N, CA, C and O atoms as a DFTB+ gen file, in Angstrom:
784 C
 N C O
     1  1      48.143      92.419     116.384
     2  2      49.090      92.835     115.351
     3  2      50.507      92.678     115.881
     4  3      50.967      93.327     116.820
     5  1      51.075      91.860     115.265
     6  2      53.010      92.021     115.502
     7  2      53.749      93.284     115.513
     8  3      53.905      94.121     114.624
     9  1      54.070      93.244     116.438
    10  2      54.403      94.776     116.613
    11  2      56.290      94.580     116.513
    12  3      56.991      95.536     116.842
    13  1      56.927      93.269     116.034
    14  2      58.504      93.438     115.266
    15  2      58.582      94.417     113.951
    16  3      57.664      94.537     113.140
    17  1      59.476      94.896     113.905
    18  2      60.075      95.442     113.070
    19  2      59.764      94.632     111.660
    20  3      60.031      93.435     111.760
    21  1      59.366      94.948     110.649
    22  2      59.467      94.647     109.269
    23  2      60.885      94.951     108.272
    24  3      61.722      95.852     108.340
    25  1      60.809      94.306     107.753
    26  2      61.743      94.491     106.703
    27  2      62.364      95.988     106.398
    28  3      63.451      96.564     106.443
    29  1      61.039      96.247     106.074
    30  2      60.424      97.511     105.369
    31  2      61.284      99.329     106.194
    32  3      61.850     100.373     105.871
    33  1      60.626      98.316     107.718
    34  2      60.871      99.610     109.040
    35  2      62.091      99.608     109.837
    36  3      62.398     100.589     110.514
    37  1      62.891      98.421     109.783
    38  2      63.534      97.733     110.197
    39  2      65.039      98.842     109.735
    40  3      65.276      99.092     108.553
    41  1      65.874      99.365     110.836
    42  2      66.687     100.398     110.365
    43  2      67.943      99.503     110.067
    44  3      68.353      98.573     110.762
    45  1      68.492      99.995     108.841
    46  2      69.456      99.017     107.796
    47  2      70.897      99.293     108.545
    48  3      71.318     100.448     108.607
    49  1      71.573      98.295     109.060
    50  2      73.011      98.600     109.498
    51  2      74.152      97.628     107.867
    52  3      74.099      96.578     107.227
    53  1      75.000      98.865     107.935
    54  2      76.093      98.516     106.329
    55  2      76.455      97.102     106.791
    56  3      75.668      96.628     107.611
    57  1      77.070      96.644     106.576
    58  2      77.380      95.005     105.837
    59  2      79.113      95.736     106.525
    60  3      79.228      96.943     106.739
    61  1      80.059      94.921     106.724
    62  2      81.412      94.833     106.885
    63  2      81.837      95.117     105.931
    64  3      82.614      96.071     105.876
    65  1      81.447      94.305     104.663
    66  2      82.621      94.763     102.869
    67  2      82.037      96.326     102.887
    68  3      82.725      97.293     102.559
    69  1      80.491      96.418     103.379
    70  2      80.077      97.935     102.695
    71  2      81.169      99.320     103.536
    72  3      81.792     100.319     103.177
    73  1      80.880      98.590     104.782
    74  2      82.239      99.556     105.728
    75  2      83.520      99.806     104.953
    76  3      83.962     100.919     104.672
    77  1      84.022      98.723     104.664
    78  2      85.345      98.963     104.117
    79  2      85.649      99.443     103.029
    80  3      86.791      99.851     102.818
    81  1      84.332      99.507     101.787
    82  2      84.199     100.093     100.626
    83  2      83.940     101.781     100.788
    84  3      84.206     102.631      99.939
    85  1      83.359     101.993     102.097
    86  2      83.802     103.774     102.552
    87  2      84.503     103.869     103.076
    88  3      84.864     105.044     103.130
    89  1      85.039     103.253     103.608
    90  2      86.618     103.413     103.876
    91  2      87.752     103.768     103.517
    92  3      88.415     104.713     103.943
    93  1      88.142     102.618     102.300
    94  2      88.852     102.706     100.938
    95  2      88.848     103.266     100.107
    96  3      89.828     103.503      99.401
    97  1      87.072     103.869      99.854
    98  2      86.840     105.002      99.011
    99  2      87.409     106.946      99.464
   100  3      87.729     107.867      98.712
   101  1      87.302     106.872     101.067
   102  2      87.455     107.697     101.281
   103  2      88.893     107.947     101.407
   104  3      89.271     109.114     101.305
   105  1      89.694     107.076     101.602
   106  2      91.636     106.978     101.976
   107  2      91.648     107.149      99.741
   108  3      92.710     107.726      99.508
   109  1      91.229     106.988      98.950
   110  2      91.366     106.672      97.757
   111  2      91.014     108.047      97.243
   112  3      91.697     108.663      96.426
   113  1      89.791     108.519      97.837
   114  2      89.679     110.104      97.177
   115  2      90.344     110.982      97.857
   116  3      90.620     111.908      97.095
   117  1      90.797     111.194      99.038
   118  2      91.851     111.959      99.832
   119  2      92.892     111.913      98.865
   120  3      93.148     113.059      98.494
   121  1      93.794     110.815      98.150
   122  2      94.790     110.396      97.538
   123  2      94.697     111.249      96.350
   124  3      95.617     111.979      95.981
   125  1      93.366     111.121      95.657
   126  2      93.647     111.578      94.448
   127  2      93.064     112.827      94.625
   128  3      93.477     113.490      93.674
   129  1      92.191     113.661      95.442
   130  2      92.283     114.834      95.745
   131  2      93.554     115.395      95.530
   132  3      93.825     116.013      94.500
   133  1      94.386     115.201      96.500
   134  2      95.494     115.653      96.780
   135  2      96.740     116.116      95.762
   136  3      97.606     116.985      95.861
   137  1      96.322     114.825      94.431
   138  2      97.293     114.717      93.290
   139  2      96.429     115.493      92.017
   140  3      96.782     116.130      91.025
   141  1      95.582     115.232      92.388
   142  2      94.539     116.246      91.137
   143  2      93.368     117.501      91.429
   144  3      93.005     118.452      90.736
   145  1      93.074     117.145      92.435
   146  2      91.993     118.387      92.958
   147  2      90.931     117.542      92.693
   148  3      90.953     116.457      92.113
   149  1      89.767     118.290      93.294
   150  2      88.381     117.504      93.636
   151  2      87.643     117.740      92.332
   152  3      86.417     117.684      92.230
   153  1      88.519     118.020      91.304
   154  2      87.513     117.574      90.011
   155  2      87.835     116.606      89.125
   156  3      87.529     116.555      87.933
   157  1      88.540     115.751      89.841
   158  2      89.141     114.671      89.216
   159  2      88.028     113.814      88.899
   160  3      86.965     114.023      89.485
   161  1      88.115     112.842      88.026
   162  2      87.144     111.963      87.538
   163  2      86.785     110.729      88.784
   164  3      87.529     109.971      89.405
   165  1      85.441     110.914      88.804
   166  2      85.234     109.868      89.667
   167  2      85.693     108.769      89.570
   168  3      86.243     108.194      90.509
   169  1      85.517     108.190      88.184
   170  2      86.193     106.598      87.629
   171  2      88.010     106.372      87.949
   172  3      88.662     105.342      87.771
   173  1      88.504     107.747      88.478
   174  2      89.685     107.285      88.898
   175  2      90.038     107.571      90.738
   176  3      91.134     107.682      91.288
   177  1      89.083     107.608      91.147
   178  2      88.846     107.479      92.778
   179  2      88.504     105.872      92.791
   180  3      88.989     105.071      93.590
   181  1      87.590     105.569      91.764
   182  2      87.132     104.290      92.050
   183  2      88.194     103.115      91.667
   184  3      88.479     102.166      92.396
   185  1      88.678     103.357      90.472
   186  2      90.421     102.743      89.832
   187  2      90.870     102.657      91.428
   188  3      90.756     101.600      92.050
   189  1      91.382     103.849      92.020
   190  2      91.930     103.800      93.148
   191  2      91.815     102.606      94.581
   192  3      92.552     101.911      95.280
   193  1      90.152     103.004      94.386
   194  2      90.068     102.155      95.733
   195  2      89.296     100.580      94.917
   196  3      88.668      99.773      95.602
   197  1      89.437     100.454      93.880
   198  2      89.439      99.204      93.257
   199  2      87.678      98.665      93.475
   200  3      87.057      97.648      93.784
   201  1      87.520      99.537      93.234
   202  2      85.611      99.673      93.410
   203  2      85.392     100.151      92.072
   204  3      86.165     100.899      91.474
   205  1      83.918      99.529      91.462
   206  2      83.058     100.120      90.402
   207  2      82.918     101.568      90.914
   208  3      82.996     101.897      92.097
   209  1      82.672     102.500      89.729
   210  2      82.193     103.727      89.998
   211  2      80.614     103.551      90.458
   212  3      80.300     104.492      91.188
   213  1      79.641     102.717      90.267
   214  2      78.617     102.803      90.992
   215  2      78.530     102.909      92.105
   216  3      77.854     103.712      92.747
   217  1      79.678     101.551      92.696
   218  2      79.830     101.613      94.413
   219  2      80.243     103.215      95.209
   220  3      79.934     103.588      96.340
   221  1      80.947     103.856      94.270
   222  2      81.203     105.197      95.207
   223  2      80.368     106.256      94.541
   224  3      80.773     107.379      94.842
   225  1      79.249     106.259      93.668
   226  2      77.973     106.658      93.633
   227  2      76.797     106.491      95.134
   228  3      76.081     107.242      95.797
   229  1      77.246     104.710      95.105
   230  2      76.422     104.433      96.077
   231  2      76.701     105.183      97.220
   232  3      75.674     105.638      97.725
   233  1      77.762     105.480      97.820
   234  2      77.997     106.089      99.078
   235  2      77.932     107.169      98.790
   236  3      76.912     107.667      99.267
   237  1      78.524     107.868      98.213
   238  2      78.457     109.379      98.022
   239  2      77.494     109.676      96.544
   240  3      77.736     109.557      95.343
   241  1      76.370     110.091      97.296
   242  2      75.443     110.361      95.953
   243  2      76.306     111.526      95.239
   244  3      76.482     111.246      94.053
   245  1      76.773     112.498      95.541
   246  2      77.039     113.878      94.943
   247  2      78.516     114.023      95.131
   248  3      78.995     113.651      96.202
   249  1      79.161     114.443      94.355
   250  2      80.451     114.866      94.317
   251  2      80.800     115.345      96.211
   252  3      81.512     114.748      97.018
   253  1      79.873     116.770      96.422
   254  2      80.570     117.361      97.651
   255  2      79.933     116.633      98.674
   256  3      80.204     117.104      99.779
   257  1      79.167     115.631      98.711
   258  2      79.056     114.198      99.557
   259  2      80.427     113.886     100.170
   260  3      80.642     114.053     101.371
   261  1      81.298     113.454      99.357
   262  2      82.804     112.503      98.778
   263  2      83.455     113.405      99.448
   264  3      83.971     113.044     100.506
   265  1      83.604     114.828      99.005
   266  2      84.711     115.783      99.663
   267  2      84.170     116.335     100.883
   268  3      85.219     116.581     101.478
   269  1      83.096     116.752     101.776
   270  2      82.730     116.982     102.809
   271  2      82.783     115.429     103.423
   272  3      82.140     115.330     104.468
   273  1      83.252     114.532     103.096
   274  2      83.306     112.848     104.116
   275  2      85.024     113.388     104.175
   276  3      85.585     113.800     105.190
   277  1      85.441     113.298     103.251
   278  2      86.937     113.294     103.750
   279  2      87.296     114.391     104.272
   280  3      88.311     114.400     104.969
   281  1      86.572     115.540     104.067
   282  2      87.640     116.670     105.007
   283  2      87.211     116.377     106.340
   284  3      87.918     116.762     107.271
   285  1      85.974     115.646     106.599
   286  2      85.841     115.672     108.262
   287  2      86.692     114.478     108.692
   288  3      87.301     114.364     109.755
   289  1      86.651     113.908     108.031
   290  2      87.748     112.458     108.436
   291  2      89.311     112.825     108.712
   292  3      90.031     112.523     109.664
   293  1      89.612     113.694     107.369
   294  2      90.733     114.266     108.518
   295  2      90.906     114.973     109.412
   296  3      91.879     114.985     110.166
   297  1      89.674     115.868     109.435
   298  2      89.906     117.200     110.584
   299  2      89.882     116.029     111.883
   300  3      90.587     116.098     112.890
   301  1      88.562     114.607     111.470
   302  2      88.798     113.620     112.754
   303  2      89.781     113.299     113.787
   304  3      89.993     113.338     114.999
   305  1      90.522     112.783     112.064
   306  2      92.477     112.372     112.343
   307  2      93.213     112.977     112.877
   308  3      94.065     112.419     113.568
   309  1      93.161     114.415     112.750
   310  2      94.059     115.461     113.337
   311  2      94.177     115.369     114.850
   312  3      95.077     115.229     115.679
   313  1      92.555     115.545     114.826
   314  2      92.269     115.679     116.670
   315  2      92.220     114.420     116.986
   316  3      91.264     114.426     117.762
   317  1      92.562     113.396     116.933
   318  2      92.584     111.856     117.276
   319  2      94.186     112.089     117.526
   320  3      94.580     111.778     118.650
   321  1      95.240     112.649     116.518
   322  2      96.391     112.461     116.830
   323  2      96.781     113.574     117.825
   324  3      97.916     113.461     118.288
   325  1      96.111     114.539     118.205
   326  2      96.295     115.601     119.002
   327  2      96.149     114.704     120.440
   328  3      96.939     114.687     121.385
   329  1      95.047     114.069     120.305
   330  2      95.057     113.481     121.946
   331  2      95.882     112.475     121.733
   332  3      96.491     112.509     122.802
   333  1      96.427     111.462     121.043
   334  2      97.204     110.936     121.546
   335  2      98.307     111.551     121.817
   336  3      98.434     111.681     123.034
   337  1      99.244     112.028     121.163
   338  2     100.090     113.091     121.476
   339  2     100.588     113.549     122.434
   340  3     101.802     113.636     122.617
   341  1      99.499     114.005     123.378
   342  2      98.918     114.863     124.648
   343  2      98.940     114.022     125.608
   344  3      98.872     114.402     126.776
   345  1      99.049     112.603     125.232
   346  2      98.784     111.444     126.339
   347  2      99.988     110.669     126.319
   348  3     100.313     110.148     127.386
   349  1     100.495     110.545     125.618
   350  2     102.076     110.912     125.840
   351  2     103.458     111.456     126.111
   352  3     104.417     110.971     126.713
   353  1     103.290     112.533     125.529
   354  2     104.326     113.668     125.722
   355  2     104.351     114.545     126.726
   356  3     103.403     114.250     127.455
   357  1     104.794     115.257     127.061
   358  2     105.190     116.761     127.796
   359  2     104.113     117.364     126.789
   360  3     103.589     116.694     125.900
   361  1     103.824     118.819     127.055
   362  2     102.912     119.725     126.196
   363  2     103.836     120.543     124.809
   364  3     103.513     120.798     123.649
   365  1     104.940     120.747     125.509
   366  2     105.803     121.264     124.560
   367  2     105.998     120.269     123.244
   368  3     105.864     120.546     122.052
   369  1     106.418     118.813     123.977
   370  2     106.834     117.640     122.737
   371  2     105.216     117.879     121.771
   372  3     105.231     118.367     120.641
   373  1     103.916     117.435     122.473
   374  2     103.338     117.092     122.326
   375  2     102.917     117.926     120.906
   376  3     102.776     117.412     119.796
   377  1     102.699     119.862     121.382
   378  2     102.418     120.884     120.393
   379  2     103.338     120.607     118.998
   380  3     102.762     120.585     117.910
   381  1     104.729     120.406     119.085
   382  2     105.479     120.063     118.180
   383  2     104.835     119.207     117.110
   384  3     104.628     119.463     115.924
   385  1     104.562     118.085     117.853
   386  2     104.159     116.374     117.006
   387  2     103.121     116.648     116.530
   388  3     102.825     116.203     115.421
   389  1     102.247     117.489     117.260
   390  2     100.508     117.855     116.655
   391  2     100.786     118.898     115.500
   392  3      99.840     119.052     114.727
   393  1     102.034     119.709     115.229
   394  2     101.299     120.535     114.440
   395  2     102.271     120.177     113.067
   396  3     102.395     120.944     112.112
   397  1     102.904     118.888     113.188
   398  2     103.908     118.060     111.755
   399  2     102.607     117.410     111.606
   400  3     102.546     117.343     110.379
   401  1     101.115     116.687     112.210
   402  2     100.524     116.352     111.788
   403  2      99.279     117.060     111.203
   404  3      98.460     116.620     110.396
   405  1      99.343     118.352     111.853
   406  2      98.447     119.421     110.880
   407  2      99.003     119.968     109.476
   408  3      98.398     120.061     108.408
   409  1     100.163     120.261     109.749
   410  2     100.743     120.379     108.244
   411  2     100.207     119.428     107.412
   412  3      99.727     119.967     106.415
   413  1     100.059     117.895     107.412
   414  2      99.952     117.198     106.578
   415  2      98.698     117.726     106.341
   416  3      98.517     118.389     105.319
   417  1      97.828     117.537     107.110
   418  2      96.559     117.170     106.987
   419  2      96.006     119.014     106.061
   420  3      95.007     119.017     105.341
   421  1      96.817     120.305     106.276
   422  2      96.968     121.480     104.889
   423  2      96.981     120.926     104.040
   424  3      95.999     120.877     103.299
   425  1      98.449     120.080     103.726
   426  2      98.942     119.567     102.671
   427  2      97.462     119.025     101.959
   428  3      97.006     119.616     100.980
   429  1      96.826     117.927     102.520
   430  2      95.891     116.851     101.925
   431  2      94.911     118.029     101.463
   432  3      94.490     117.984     100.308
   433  1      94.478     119.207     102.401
   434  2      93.483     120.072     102.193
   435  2      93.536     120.892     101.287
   436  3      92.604     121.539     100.809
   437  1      95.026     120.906     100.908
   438  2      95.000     121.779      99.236
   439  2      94.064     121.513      98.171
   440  3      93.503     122.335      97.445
   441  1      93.951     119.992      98.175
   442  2      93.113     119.604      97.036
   443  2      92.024     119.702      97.212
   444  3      91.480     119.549      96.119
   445  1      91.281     119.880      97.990
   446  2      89.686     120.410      98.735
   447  2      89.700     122.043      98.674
   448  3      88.714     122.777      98.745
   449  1      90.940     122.389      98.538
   450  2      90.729     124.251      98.515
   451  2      89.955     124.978      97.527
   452  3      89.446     126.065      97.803
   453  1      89.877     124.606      96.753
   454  2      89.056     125.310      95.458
   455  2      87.420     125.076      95.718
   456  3      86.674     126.026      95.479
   457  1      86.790     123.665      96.265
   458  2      85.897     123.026      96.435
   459  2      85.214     123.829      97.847
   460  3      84.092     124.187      98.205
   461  1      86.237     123.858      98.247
   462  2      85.421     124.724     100.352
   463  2      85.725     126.197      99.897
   464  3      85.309     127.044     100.688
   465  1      86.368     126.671      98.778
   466  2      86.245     128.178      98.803
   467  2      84.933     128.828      97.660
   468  3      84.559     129.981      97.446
   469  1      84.558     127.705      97.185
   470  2      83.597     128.263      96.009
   471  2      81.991     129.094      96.568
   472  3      81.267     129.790      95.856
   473  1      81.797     128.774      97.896
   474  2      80.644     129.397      97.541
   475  2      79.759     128.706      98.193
   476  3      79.021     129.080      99.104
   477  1      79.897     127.187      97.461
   478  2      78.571     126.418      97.355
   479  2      77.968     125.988      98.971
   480  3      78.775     125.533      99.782
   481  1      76.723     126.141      99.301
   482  2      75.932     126.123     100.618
   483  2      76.128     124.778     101.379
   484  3      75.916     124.596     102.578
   485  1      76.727     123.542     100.141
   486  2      77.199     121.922     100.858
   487  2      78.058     122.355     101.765
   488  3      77.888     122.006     102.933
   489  1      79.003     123.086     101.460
   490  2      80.363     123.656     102.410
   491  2      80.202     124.426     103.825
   492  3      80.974     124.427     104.784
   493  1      78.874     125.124     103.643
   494  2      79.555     126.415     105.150
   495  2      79.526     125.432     106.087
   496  3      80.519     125.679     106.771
   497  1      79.209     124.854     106.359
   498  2      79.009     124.113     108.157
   499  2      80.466     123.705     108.677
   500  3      80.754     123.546     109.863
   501  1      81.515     123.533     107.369
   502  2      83.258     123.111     107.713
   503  2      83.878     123.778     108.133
   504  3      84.919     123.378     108.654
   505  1      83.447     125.534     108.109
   506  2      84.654     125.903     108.729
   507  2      84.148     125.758     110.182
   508  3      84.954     126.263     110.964
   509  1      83.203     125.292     110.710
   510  2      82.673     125.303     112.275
   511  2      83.381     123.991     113.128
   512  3      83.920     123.860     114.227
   513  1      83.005     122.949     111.777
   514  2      83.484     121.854     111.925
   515  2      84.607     121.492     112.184
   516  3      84.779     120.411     112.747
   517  1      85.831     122.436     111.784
   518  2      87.121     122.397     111.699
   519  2      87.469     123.119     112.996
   520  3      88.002     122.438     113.871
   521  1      87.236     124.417     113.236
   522  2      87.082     124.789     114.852
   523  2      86.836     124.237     115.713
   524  3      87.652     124.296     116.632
   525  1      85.637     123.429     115.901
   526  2      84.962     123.001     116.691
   527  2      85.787     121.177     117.388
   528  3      85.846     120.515     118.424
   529  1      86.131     121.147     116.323
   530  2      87.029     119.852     116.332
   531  2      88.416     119.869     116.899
   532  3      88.891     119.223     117.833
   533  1      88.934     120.742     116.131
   534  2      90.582     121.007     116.476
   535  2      90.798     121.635     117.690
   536  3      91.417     121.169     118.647
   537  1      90.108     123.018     117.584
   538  2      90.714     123.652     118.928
   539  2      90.868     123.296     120.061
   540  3      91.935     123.156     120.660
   541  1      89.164     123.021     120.663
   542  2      89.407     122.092     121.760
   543  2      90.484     121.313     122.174
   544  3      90.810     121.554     123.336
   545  1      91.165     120.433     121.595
   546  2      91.690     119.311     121.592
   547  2      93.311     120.354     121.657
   548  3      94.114     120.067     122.545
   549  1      93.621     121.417     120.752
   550  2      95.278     122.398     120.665
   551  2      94.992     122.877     122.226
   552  3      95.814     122.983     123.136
   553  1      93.327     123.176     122.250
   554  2      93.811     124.478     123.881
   555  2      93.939     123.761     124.908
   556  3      94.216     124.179     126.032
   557  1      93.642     122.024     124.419
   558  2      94.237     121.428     126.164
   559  2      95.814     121.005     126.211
   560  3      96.267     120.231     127.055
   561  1      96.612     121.648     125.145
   562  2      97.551     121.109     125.071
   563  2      98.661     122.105     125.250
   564  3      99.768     122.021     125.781
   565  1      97.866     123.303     124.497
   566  2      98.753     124.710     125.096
   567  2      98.080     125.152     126.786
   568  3      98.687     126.146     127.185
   569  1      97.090     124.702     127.750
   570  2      96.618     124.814     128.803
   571  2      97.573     124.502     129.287
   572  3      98.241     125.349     129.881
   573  1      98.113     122.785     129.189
   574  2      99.009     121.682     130.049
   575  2     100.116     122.995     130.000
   576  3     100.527     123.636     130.967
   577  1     100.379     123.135     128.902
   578  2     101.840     123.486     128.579
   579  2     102.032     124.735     129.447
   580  3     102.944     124.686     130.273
   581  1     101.252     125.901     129.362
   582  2     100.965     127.165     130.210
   583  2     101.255     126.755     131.434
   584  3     101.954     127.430     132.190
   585  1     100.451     124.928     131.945
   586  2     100.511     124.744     133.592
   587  2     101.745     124.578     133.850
   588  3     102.408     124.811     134.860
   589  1     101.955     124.230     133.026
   590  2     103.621     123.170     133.002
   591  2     104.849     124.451     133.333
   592  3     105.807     124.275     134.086
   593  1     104.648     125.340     132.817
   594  2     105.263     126.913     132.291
   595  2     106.830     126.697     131.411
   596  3     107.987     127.085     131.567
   597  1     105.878     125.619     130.168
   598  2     106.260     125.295     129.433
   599  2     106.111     126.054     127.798
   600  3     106.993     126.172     126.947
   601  1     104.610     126.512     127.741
   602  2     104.163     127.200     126.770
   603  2     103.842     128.253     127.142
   604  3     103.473     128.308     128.315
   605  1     103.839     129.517     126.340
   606  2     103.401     130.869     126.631
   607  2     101.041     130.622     126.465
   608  3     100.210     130.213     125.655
   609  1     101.125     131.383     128.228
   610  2      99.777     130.981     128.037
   611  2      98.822     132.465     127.787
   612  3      97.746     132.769     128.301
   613  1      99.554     133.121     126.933
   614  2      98.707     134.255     125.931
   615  2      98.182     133.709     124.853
   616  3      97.788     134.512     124.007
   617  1      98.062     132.633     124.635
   618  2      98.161     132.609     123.253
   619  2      96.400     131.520     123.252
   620  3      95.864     131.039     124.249
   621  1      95.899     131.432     121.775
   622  2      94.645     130.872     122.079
   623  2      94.484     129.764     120.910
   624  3      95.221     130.018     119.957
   625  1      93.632     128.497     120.738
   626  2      94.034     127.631     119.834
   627  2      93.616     128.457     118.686
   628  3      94.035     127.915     117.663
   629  1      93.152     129.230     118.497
   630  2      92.448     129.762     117.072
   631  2      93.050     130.236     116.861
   632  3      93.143     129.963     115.664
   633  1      93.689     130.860     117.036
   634  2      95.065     132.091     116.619
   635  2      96.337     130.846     115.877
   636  3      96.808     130.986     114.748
   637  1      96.704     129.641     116.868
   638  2      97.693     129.109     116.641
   639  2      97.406     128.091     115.236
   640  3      98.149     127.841     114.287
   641  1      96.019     127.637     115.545
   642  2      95.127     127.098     113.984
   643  2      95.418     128.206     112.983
   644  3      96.173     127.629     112.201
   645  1      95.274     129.448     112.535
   646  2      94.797     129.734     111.856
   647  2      96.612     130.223     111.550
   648  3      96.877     130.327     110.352
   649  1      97.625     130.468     112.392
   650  2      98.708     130.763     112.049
   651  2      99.922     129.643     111.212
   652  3     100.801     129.852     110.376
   653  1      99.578     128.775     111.717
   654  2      99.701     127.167     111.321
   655  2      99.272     127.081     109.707
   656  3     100.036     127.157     108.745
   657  1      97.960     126.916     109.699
   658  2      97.331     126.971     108.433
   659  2      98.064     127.816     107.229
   660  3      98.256     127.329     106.115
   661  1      98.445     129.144     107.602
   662  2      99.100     129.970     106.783
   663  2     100.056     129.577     106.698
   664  3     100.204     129.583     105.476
   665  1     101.309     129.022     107.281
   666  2     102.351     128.750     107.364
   667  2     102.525     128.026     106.552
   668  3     103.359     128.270     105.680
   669  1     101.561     126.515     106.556
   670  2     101.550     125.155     105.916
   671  2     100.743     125.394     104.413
   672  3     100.778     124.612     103.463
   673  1     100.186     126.384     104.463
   674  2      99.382     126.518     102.911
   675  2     100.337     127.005     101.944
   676  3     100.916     128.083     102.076
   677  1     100.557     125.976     100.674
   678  2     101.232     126.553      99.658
   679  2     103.283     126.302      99.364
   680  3     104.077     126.522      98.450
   681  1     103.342     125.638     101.014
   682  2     104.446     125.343     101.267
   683  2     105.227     123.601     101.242
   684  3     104.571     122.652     101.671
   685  1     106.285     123.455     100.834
   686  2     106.442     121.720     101.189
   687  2     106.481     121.197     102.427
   688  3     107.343     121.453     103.268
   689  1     105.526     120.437     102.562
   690  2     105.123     119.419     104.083
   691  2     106.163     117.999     103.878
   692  3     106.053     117.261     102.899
   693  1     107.028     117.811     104.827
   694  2     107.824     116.979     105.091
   695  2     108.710     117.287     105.624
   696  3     108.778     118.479     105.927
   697  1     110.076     116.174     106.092
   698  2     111.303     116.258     106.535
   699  2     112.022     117.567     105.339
   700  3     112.187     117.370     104.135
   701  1     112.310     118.688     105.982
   702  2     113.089     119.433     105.469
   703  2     111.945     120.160     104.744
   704  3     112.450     121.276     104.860
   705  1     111.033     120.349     104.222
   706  2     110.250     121.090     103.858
   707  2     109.939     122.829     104.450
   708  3     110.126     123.323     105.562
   709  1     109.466     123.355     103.333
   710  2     109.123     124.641     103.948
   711  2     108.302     124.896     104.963
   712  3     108.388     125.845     105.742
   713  1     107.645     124.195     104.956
   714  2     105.893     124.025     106.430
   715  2     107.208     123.739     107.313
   716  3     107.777     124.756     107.709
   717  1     107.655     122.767     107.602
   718  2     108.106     122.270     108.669
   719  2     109.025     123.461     108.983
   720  3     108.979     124.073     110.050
   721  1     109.644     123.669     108.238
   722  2     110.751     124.622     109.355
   723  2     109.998     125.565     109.304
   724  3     110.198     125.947     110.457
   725  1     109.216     126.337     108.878
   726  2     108.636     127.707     109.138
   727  2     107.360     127.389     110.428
   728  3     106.796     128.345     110.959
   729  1     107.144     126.454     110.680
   730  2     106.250     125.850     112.110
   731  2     107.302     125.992     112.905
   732  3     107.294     126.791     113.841
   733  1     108.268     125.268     112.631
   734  2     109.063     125.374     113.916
   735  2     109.674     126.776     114.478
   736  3     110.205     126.936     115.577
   737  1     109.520     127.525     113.699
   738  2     110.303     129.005     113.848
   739  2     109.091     129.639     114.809
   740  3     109.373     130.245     115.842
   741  1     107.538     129.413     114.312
   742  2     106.609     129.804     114.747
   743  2     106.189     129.275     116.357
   744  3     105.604     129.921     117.228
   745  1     106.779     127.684     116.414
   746  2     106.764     126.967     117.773
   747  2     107.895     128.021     118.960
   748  3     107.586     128.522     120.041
   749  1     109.143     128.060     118.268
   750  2     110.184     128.416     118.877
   751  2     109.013     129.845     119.736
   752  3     109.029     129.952     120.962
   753  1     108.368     130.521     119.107
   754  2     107.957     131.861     119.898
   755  2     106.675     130.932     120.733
   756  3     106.094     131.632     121.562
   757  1     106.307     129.911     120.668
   758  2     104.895     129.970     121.740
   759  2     105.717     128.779     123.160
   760  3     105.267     128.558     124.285
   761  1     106.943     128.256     122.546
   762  2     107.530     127.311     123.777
   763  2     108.419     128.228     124.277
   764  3     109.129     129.029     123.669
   765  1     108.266     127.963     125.791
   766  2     109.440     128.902     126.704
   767  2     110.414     127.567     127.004
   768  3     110.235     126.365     127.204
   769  1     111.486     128.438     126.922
   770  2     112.646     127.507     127.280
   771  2     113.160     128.038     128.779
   772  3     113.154     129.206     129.166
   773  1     113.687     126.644     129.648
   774  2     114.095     126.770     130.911
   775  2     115.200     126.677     131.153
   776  3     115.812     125.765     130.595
   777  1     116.116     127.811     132.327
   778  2     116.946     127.519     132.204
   779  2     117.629     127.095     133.894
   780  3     117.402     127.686     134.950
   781  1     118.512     125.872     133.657
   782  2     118.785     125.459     135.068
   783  2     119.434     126.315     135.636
   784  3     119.762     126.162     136.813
């Protein structure tokens, strides 16, 4: 008996266009999350990323499919830009740059807020997900900074996540925005300043 793989058994890897069609779908429903909330019509996620509504059926069988792909994609993004950040900068620069890119990534999460607060059992595993992701990645950056005796090292990433979060929820994210300067007021108390 041939003991290759069949058709049948044979484990299916996506196609390149299929990659880029979750891709596009997911940068496309982030977008219109953001401008309408996650009960926006599917047929205009798909308008968006210039896909049939079947195709983003196909990937996301279920609505909170679609919105549990993108909130982990950004919580991804966040901590992707946290280490780079960190691999550049001083700890002080670094905390700064990481948390203009958490603001955004509130900002985007507004439109997922109604959707991760309802209840529904698709959701609990995110807020672990969101911990589990971020912190790590803030406490090696307020660590450096503590070594550095650059940052105050009382302080813990969950506390600074969850103070952040409040700050940036409900507020304008951008140059001159309310998030931004009310982070920075909040930075000013966790960076020590040196004096020659």
């Amino acid at each position: 008996m041939n003991a290759q793989a069949t058709p049948e058994t044979a484990p299916r890897r996506k196609r390149a266009d299929a990659l880029r069609n979750t891709e596009t779908i997911l940068e496309a429903a982030k977008a219109v999350f953001a401008e309408s909330g996650v009960d926006a019509p599917m047929r205009d996620i798909a308008a968006r990323a210039g896909v049939g509504v079947g195709t983003v059926y196909r990937n996301y069988a279920v609505r909170s499919d679609l919105i549990i792909a993108v909130f982990r994609s950004e919580v991804d993004a966040t901590a992707a830009e946290g280490r780079r950040v960190a691999e550049d900068n001083e700890p002080a620069d670094a905390l700064r740059l990481w948390a203009a890119r958490f603001a955004r990534f509130i900002a985007t999460k507004r439109g997922l807020a109604d959707a991760l607060h309802s209840g529904d059992p698709a959701y609990q595993t995110l807020p672990a997900y969101f911990l589990g992701t971020l912190a790590p990645q803030l406490q090696s950056i307020l660590d450096a900074g503590a070594r550095a005796g650059t940052i105050r090292d009382d302080v813990r990433a969950e506390d600074v996540l969850h103070a952040l979060s409040r700050l940036a929820d409900g507020a304008e994210v951008g140059p001159g925005g309310g998030a931004g300067r009310m982070a920075d007021v909040f930075l000013d108390g966790l960076i020590l300043t040196t004096t020659a």
